[in-house]
Amino acid sequence: VLIHSGRAAEALCAACPREGGRDRIAVAISGQAAAPLSALPFADLRIAASPDEASLLAALGKGPPPV
């Protein structure tokens, strides 16, 4: 799920059941946009390195950190 704003994150949280994000990855354009997403149990929550579309897409392609 790509999130471009805090308002979009709030709308997603309002529309999605509490368990809805469990098997999904959320990628936010900024920390501020990601903040509301903590209410949902996403498998991974990634934040773009800078608030632009290229960084958002780069974060989407980034694999999980090594264990």
PDB file of N, CA and C in Angstrom:
ATOM      1  N   VAL A   1       0.859  -1.165   0.000  1.00  0.00           N
ATOM      2  CA  VAL A   1       0.000   0.000   0.000  1.00  0.00           C
ATOM      3  C   VAL A   1       0.906   1.228   0.000  1.00  0.00           C
ATOM      4  N   LEU A   2       0.724   2.133  -0.963  1.00  0.00           N
ATOM      5  CA  LEU A   2       1.498   3.374  -1.013  1.00  0.00           C
ATOM      6  C   LEU A   2       0.688   4.491  -0.373  1.00  0.00           C
ATOM      7  N   ILE A   3       1.312   5.233   0.523  1.00  0.00           N
ATOM      8  CA  ILE A   3       0.654   6.320   1.237  1.00  0.00           C
ATOM      9  C   ILE A   3       1.390   7.623   0.936  1.00  0.00           C
ATOM     10  N   HIS A   4       0.645   8.590   0.387  1.00  0.00           N
ATOM     11  CA  HIS A   4       1.237   9.868  -0.002  1.00  0.00           C
ATOM     12  C   HIS A   4       0.995  10.992   0.998  1.00  0.00           C
ATOM     13  N   SER A   5       0.138  10.771   2.002  1.00  0.00           N
ATOM     14  CA  SER A   5      -0.141  11.844   2.962  1.00  0.00           C
ATOM     15  C   SER A   5      -0.711  11.263   4.247  1.00  0.00           C
ATOM     16  N   GLY A   6      -0.653  12.073   5.290  1.00  0.00           N
ATOM     17  CA  GLY A   6      -1.264  11.685   6.550  1.00  0.00           C
ATOM     18  C   GLY A   6      -2.768  11.503   6.411  1.00  0.00           C
ATOM     19  N   ARG A   7      -3.389  12.340   5.610  1.00  0.00           N
ATOM     20  CA  ARG A   7      -4.835  12.234   5.390  1.00  0.00           C
ATOM     21  C   ARG A   7      -5.182  10.898   4.725  1.00  0.00           C
ATOM     22  N   ALA A   8      -4.367  10.472   3.771  1.00  0.00           N
ATOM     23  CA  ALA A   8      -4.599   9.172   3.127  1.00  0.00           C
ATOM     24  C   ALA A   8      -4.419   8.034   4.132  1.00  0.00           C
ATOM     25  N   ALA A   9      -3.429   8.154   5.001  1.00  0.00           N
ATOM     26  CA  ALA A   9      -3.208   7.132   6.026  1.00  0.00           C
ATOM     27  C   ALA A   9      -4.389   7.061   6.984  1.00  0.00           C
ATOM     28  N   GLU A  10      -4.912   8.210   7.383  1.00  0.00           N
ATOM     29  CA  GLU A  10      -6.071   8.236   8.274  1.00  0.00           C
ATOM     30  C   GLU A  10      -7.294   7.611   7.603  1.00  0.00           C
ATOM     31  N   ALA A  11      -7.491   7.893   6.323  1.00  0.00           N
ATOM     32  CA  ALA A  11      -8.615   7.322   5.584  1.00  0.00           C
ATOM     33  C   ALA A  11      -8.471   5.795   5.486  1.00  0.00           C
ATOM     34  N   LEU A  12      -7.267   5.318   5.242  1.00  0.00           N
ATOM     35  CA  LEU A  12      -7.033   3.883   5.166  1.00  0.00           C
ATOM     36  C   LEU A  12      -7.342   3.224   6.513  1.00  0.00           C
ATOM     37  N   CYS A  13      -6.880   3.826   7.594  1.00  0.00           N
ATOM     38  CA  CYS A  13      -7.131   3.273   8.927  1.00  0.00           C
ATOM     39  C   CYS A  13      -8.625   3.237   9.238  1.00  0.00           C
ATOM     40  N   ALA A  14      -9.353   4.246   8.809  1.00  0.00           N
ATOM     41  CA  ALA A  14     -10.792   4.293   9.057  1.00  0.00           C
ATOM     42  C   ALA A  14     -11.541   3.248   8.236  1.00  0.00           C
ATOM     43  N   ALA A  15     -11.050   2.938   7.055  1.00  0.00           N
ATOM     44  CA  ALA A  15     -11.752   2.028   6.145  1.00  0.00           C
ATOM     45  C   ALA A  15     -11.326   0.568   6.302  1.00  0.00           C
ATOM     46  N   CYS A  16     -10.162   0.344   6.861  1.00  0.00           N
ATOM     47  CA  CYS A  16      -9.594  -0.997   6.918  1.00  0.00           C
ATOM     48  C   CYS A  16      -9.887  -1.652   8.265  1.00  0.00           C
ATOM     49  N   PRO A  17     -10.279  -2.921   8.263  1.00  0.00           N
ATOM     50  CA  PRO A  17     -10.457  -3.615   9.547  1.00  0.00           C
ATOM     51  C   PRO A  17      -9.122  -3.704  10.293  1.00  0.00           C
ATOM     52  N   ARG A  18      -9.175  -3.812  11.593  1.00  0.00           N
ATOM     53  CA  ARG A  18      -7.960  -3.819  12.429  1.00  0.00           C
ATOM     54  C   ARG A  18      -6.920  -4.841  11.990  1.00  0.00           C
ATOM     55  N   GLU A  19      -7.350  -5.963  11.462  1.00  0.00           N
ATOM     56  CA  GLU A  19      -6.413  -6.996  11.022  1.00  0.00           C
ATOM     57  C   GLU A  19      -6.090  -6.886   9.535  1.00  0.00           C
ATOM     58  N   GLY A  20      -6.603  -5.864   8.865  1.00  0.00           N
ATOM     59  CA  GLY A  20      -6.509  -5.749   7.423  1.00  0.00           C
ATOM     60  C   GLY A  20      -5.120  -5.627   6.841  1.00  0.00           C
ATOM     61  N   GLY A  21      -4.174  -5.097   7.566  1.00  0.00           N
ATOM     62  CA  GLY A  21      -2.851  -4.903   7.002  1.00  0.00           C
ATOM     63  C   GLY A  21      -1.872  -6.018   7.286  1.00  0.00           C
ATOM     64  N   ARG A  22      -2.289  -7.012   8.004  1.00  0.00           N
ATOM     65  CA  ARG A  22      -1.378  -8.034   8.525  1.00  0.00           C
ATOM     66  C   ARG A  22      -0.437  -8.636   7.471  1.00  0.00           C
ATOM     67  N   ASP A  23      -0.896  -8.952   6.303  1.00  0.00           N
ATOM     68  CA  ASP A  23      -0.067  -9.585   5.273  1.00  0.00           C
ATOM     69  C   ASP A  23       0.381  -8.615   4.191  1.00  0.00           C
ATOM     70  N   ARG A  24       0.369  -7.337   4.491  1.00  0.00           N
ATOM     71  CA  ARG A  24       0.699  -6.322   3.478  1.00  0.00           C
ATOM     72  C   ARG A  24       1.850  -5.429   3.931  1.00  0.00           C
ATOM     73  N   ILE A  25       2.453  -4.799   2.951  1.00  0.00           N
ATOM     74  CA  ILE A  25       3.517  -3.831   3.197  1.00  0.00           C
ATOM     75  C   ILE A  25       2.947  -2.443   2.946  1.00  0.00           C
ATOM     76  N   ALA A  26       3.225  -1.525   3.853  1.00  0.00           N
ATOM     77  CA  ALA A  26       2.842  -0.124   3.658  1.00  0.00           C
ATOM     78  C   ALA A  26       4.110   0.684   3.445  1.00  0.00           C
ATOM     79  N   VAL A  27       4.067   1.577   2.468  1.00  0.00           N
ATOM     80  CA  VAL A  27       5.196   2.464   2.198  1.00  0.00           C
ATOM     81  C   VAL A  27       4.668   3.893   2.221  1.00  0.00           C
ATOM     82  N   ALA A  28       5.209   4.701   3.120  1.00  0.00           N
ATOM     83  CA  ALA A  28       4.758   6.084   3.276  1.00  0.00           C
ATOM     84  C   ALA A  28       5.808   7.043   2.741  1.00  0.00           C
ATOM     85  N   ILE A  29       5.343   8.168   2.271  1.00  0.00           N
ATOM     86  CA  ILE A  29       6.234   9.174   1.682  1.00  0.00           C
ATOM     87  C   ILE A  29       7.027   9.933   2.745  1.00  0.00           C
ATOM     88  N   SER A  30       6.555   9.893   4.003  1.00  0.00           N
ATOM     89  CA  SER A  30       7.255  10.583   5.093  1.00  0.00           C
ATOM     90  C   SER A  30       6.854   9.956   6.422  1.00  0.00           C
ATOM     91  N   GLY A  31       7.607  10.277   7.453  1.00  0.00           N
ATOM     92  CA  GLY A  31       7.263   9.811   8.790  1.00  0.00           C
ATOM     93  C   GLY A  31       5.919  10.342   9.245  1.00  0.00           C
ATOM     94  N   GLN A  32       5.640  11.580   8.899  1.00  0.00           N
ATOM     95  CA  GLN A  32       4.356  12.180   9.259  1.00  0.00           C
ATOM     96  C   GLN A  32       3.197  11.427   8.581  1.00  0.00           C
ATOM     97  N   ALA A  33       3.372  11.056   7.337  1.00  0.00           N
ATOM     98  CA  ALA A  33       2.336  10.302   6.629  1.00  0.00           C
ATOM     99  C   ALA A  33       2.202   8.891   7.212  1.00  0.00           C
ATOM    100  N   ALA A  34       3.280   8.343   7.742  1.00  0.00           N
ATOM    101  CA  ALA A  34       3.261   6.987   8.286  1.00  0.00           C
ATOM    102  C   ALA A  34       2.651   6.910   9.680  1.00  0.00           C
ATOM    103  N   ALA A  35       2.665   7.994  10.425  1.00  0.00           N
ATOM    104  CA  ALA A  35       2.252   7.970  11.830  1.00  0.00           C
ATOM    105  C   ALA A  35       0.892   7.303  12.075  1.00  0.00           C
ATOM    106  N   PRO A  36      -0.163   7.627  11.338  1.00  0.00           N
ATOM    107  CA  PRO A  36      -1.457   6.983  11.600  1.00  0.00           C
ATOM    108  C   PRO A  36      -1.463   5.476  11.326  1.00  0.00           C
ATOM    109  N   LEU A  37      -0.521   4.999  10.537  1.00  0.00           N
ATOM    110  CA  LEU A  37      -0.507   3.593  10.147  1.00  0.00           C
ATOM    111  C   LEU A  37      -0.117   2.664  11.288  1.00  0.00           C
ATOM    112  N   SER A  38       0.400   3.200  12.372  1.00  0.00           N
ATOM    113  CA  SER A  38       0.778   2.357  13.507  1.00  0.00           C
ATOM    114  C   SER A  38      -0.439   1.662  14.117  1.00  0.00           C
ATOM    115  N   ALA A  39      -1.638   2.121  13.790  1.00  0.00           N
ATOM    116  CA  ALA A  39      -2.865   1.500  14.291  1.00  0.00           C
ATOM    117  C   ALA A  39      -3.174   0.181  13.590  1.00  0.00           C
ATOM    118  N   LEU A  40      -2.519  -0.089  12.463  1.00  0.00           N
ATOM    119  CA  LEU A  40      -2.771  -1.317  11.704  1.00  0.00           C
ATOM    120  C   LEU A  40      -1.538  -2.218  11.756  1.00  0.00           C
ATOM    121  N   PRO A  41      -1.730  -3.533  11.805  1.00  0.00           N
ATOM    122  CA  PRO A  41      -0.604  -4.471  11.936  1.00  0.00           C
ATOM    123  C   PRO A  41       0.018  -4.855  10.592  1.00  0.00           C
ATOM    124  N   PHE A  42       0.592  -3.894   9.888  1.00  0.00           N
ATOM    125  CA  PHE A  42       1.225  -4.212   8.608  1.00  0.00           C
ATOM    126  C   PHE A  42       2.401  -5.162   8.820  1.00  0.00           C
ATOM    127  N   ALA A  43       2.656  -6.021   7.839  1.00  0.00           N
ATOM    128  CA  ALA A  43       3.802  -6.915   7.896  1.00  0.00           C
ATOM    129  C   ALA A  43       5.099  -6.105   7.917  1.00  0.00           C
ATOM    130  N   ASP A  44       5.098  -4.976   7.237  1.00  0.00           N
ATOM    131  CA  ASP A  44       6.255  -4.084   7.210  1.00  0.00           C
ATOM    132  C   ASP A  44       5.759  -2.674   6.915  1.00  0.00           C
ATOM    133  N   LEU A  45       6.338  -1.704   7.573  1.00  0.00           N
ATOM    134  CA  LEU A  45       6.027  -0.296   7.323  1.00  0.00           C
ATOM    135  C   LEU A  45       7.333   0.393   6.958  1.00  0.00           C
ATOM    136  N   ARG A  46       7.396   0.862   5.731  1.00  0.00           N
ATOM    137  CA  ARG A  46       8.612   1.512   5.219  1.00  0.00           C
ATOM    138  C   ARG A  46       8.336   2.985   4.990  1.00  0.00           C
ATOM    139  N   ILE A  47       9.377   3.795   5.162  1.00  0.00           N
ATOM    140  CA  ILE A  47       9.270   5.239   4.956  1.00  0.00           C
ATOM    141  C   ILE A  47      10.305   5.644   3.916  1.00  0.00           C
ATOM    142  N   ALA A  48       9.878   6.405   2.940  1.00  0.00           N
ATOM    143  CA  ALA A  48      10.768   6.864   1.874  1.00  0.00           C
ATOM    144  C   ALA A  48      11.912   7.698   2.452  1.00  0.00           C
ATOM    145  N   ALA A  49      13.070   7.596   1.850  1.00  0.00           N
ATOM    146  CA  ALA A  49      14.251   8.333   2.310  1.00  0.00           C
ATOM    147  C   ALA A  49      14.068   9.844   2.185  1.00  0.00           C
ATOM    148  N   SER A  50      13.316  10.277   1.189  1.00  0.00           N
ATOM    149  CA  SER A  50      12.977  11.691   1.032  1.00  0.00           C
ATOM    150  C   SER A  50      11.545  11.759   0.492  1.00  0.00           C
ATOM    151  N   PRO A  51      10.868  12.859   0.729  1.00  0.00           N
ATOM    152  CA  PRO A  51       9.440  12.935   0.378  1.00  0.00           C
ATOM    153  C   PRO A  51       9.174  13.208  -1.106  1.00  0.00           C
ATOM    154  N   ASP A  52       9.531  12.246  -1.942  1.00  0.00           N
ATOM    155  CA  ASP A  52       9.253  12.366  -3.373  1.00  0.00           C
ATOM    156  C   ASP A  52       8.894  10.991  -3.928  1.00  0.00           C
ATOM    157  N   GLU A  53       8.293  10.982  -5.091  1.00  0.00           N
ATOM    158  CA  GLU A  53       7.780   9.755  -5.694  1.00  0.00           C
ATOM    159  C   GLU A  53       8.880   8.735  -5.958  1.00  0.00           C
ATOM    160  N   ALA A  54      10.036   9.180  -6.419  1.00  0.00           N
ATOM    161  CA  ALA A  54      11.127   8.247  -6.715  1.00  0.00           C
ATOM    162  C   ALA A  54      11.572   7.520  -5.450  1.00  0.00           C
ATOM    163  N   SER A  55      11.685   8.239  -4.339  1.00  0.00           N
ATOM    164  CA  SER A  55      12.086   7.615  -3.074  1.00  0.00           C
ATOM    165  C   SER A  55      11.000   6.691  -2.540  1.00  0.00           C
ATOM    166  N   LEU A  56       9.748   7.067  -2.744  1.00  0.00           N
ATOM    167  CA  LEU A  56       8.643   6.218  -2.332  1.00  0.00           C
ATOM    168  C   LEU A  56       8.702   4.884  -3.074  1.00  0.00           C
ATOM    169  N   LEU A  57       8.897   4.931  -4.370  1.00  0.00           N
ATOM    170  CA  LEU A  57       8.987   3.706  -5.156  1.00  0.00           C
ATOM    171  C   LEU A  57      10.229   2.909  -4.822  1.00  0.00           C
ATOM    172  N   ALA A  58      11.332   3.576  -4.527  1.00  0.00           N
ATOM    173  CA  ALA A  58      12.555   2.873  -4.126  1.00  0.00           C
ATOM    174  C   ALA A  58      12.332   2.127  -2.819  1.00  0.00           C
ATOM    175  N   ALA A  59      11.619   2.750  -1.880  1.00  0.00           N
ATOM    176  CA  ALA A  59      11.326   2.082  -0.598  1.00  0.00           C
ATOM    177  C   ALA A  59      10.425   0.878  -0.816  1.00  0.00           C
ATOM    178  N   LEU A  60       9.548   0.936  -1.783  1.00  0.00           N
ATOM    179  CA  LEU A  60       8.676  -0.189  -2.096  1.00  0.00           C
ATOM    180  C   LEU A  60       9.493  -1.390  -2.546  1.00  0.00           C
ATOM    181  N   GLY A  61      10.539  -1.148  -3.322  1.00  0.00           N
ATOM    182  CA  GLY A  61      11.355  -2.232  -3.843  1.00  0.00           C
ATOM    183  C   GLY A  61      12.390  -2.764  -2.873  1.00  0.00           C
ATOM    184  N   LYS A  62      12.576  -2.079  -1.765  1.00  0.00           N
ATOM    185  CA  LYS A  62      13.575  -2.473  -0.782  1.00  0.00           C
ATOM    186  C   LYS A  62      13.117  -3.709  -0.021  1.00  0.00           C
ATOM    187  N   GLY A  63      13.962  -4.704   0.060  1.00  0.00           N
ATOM    188  CA  GLY A  63      13.624  -5.917   0.796  1.00  0.00           C
ATOM    189  C   GLY A  63      13.730  -5.703   2.298  1.00  0.00           C
ATOM    190  N   PRO A  64      13.288  -6.678   3.079  1.00  0.00           N
ATOM    191  CA  PRO A  64      13.361  -6.539   4.525  1.00  0.00           C
ATOM    192  C   PRO A  64      14.806  -6.572   5.001  1.00  0.00           C
ATOM    193  N   PRO A  65      15.083  -5.947   6.147  1.00  0.00           N
ATOM    194  CA  PRO A  65      16.451  -5.954   6.653  1.00  0.00           C
ATOM    195  C   PRO A  65      16.851  -7.383   7.068  1.00  0.00           C
ATOM    196  N   PRO A  66      18.148  -7.698   6.999  1.00  0.00           N
ATOM    197  CA  PRO A  66      18.590  -9.034   7.407  1.00  0.00           C
ATOM    198  C   PRO A  66      18.326  -9.252   8.899  1.00  0.00           C
ATOM    199  N   VAL A  67      18.100 -10.488   9.237  1.00  0.00           N
ATOM    200  CA  VAL A  67      17.830 -10.826  10.650  1.00  0.00           C
ATOM    201  C   VAL A  67      19.093 -11.135  11.361  1.00  0.00           C
TER     202      VAL A  67
END
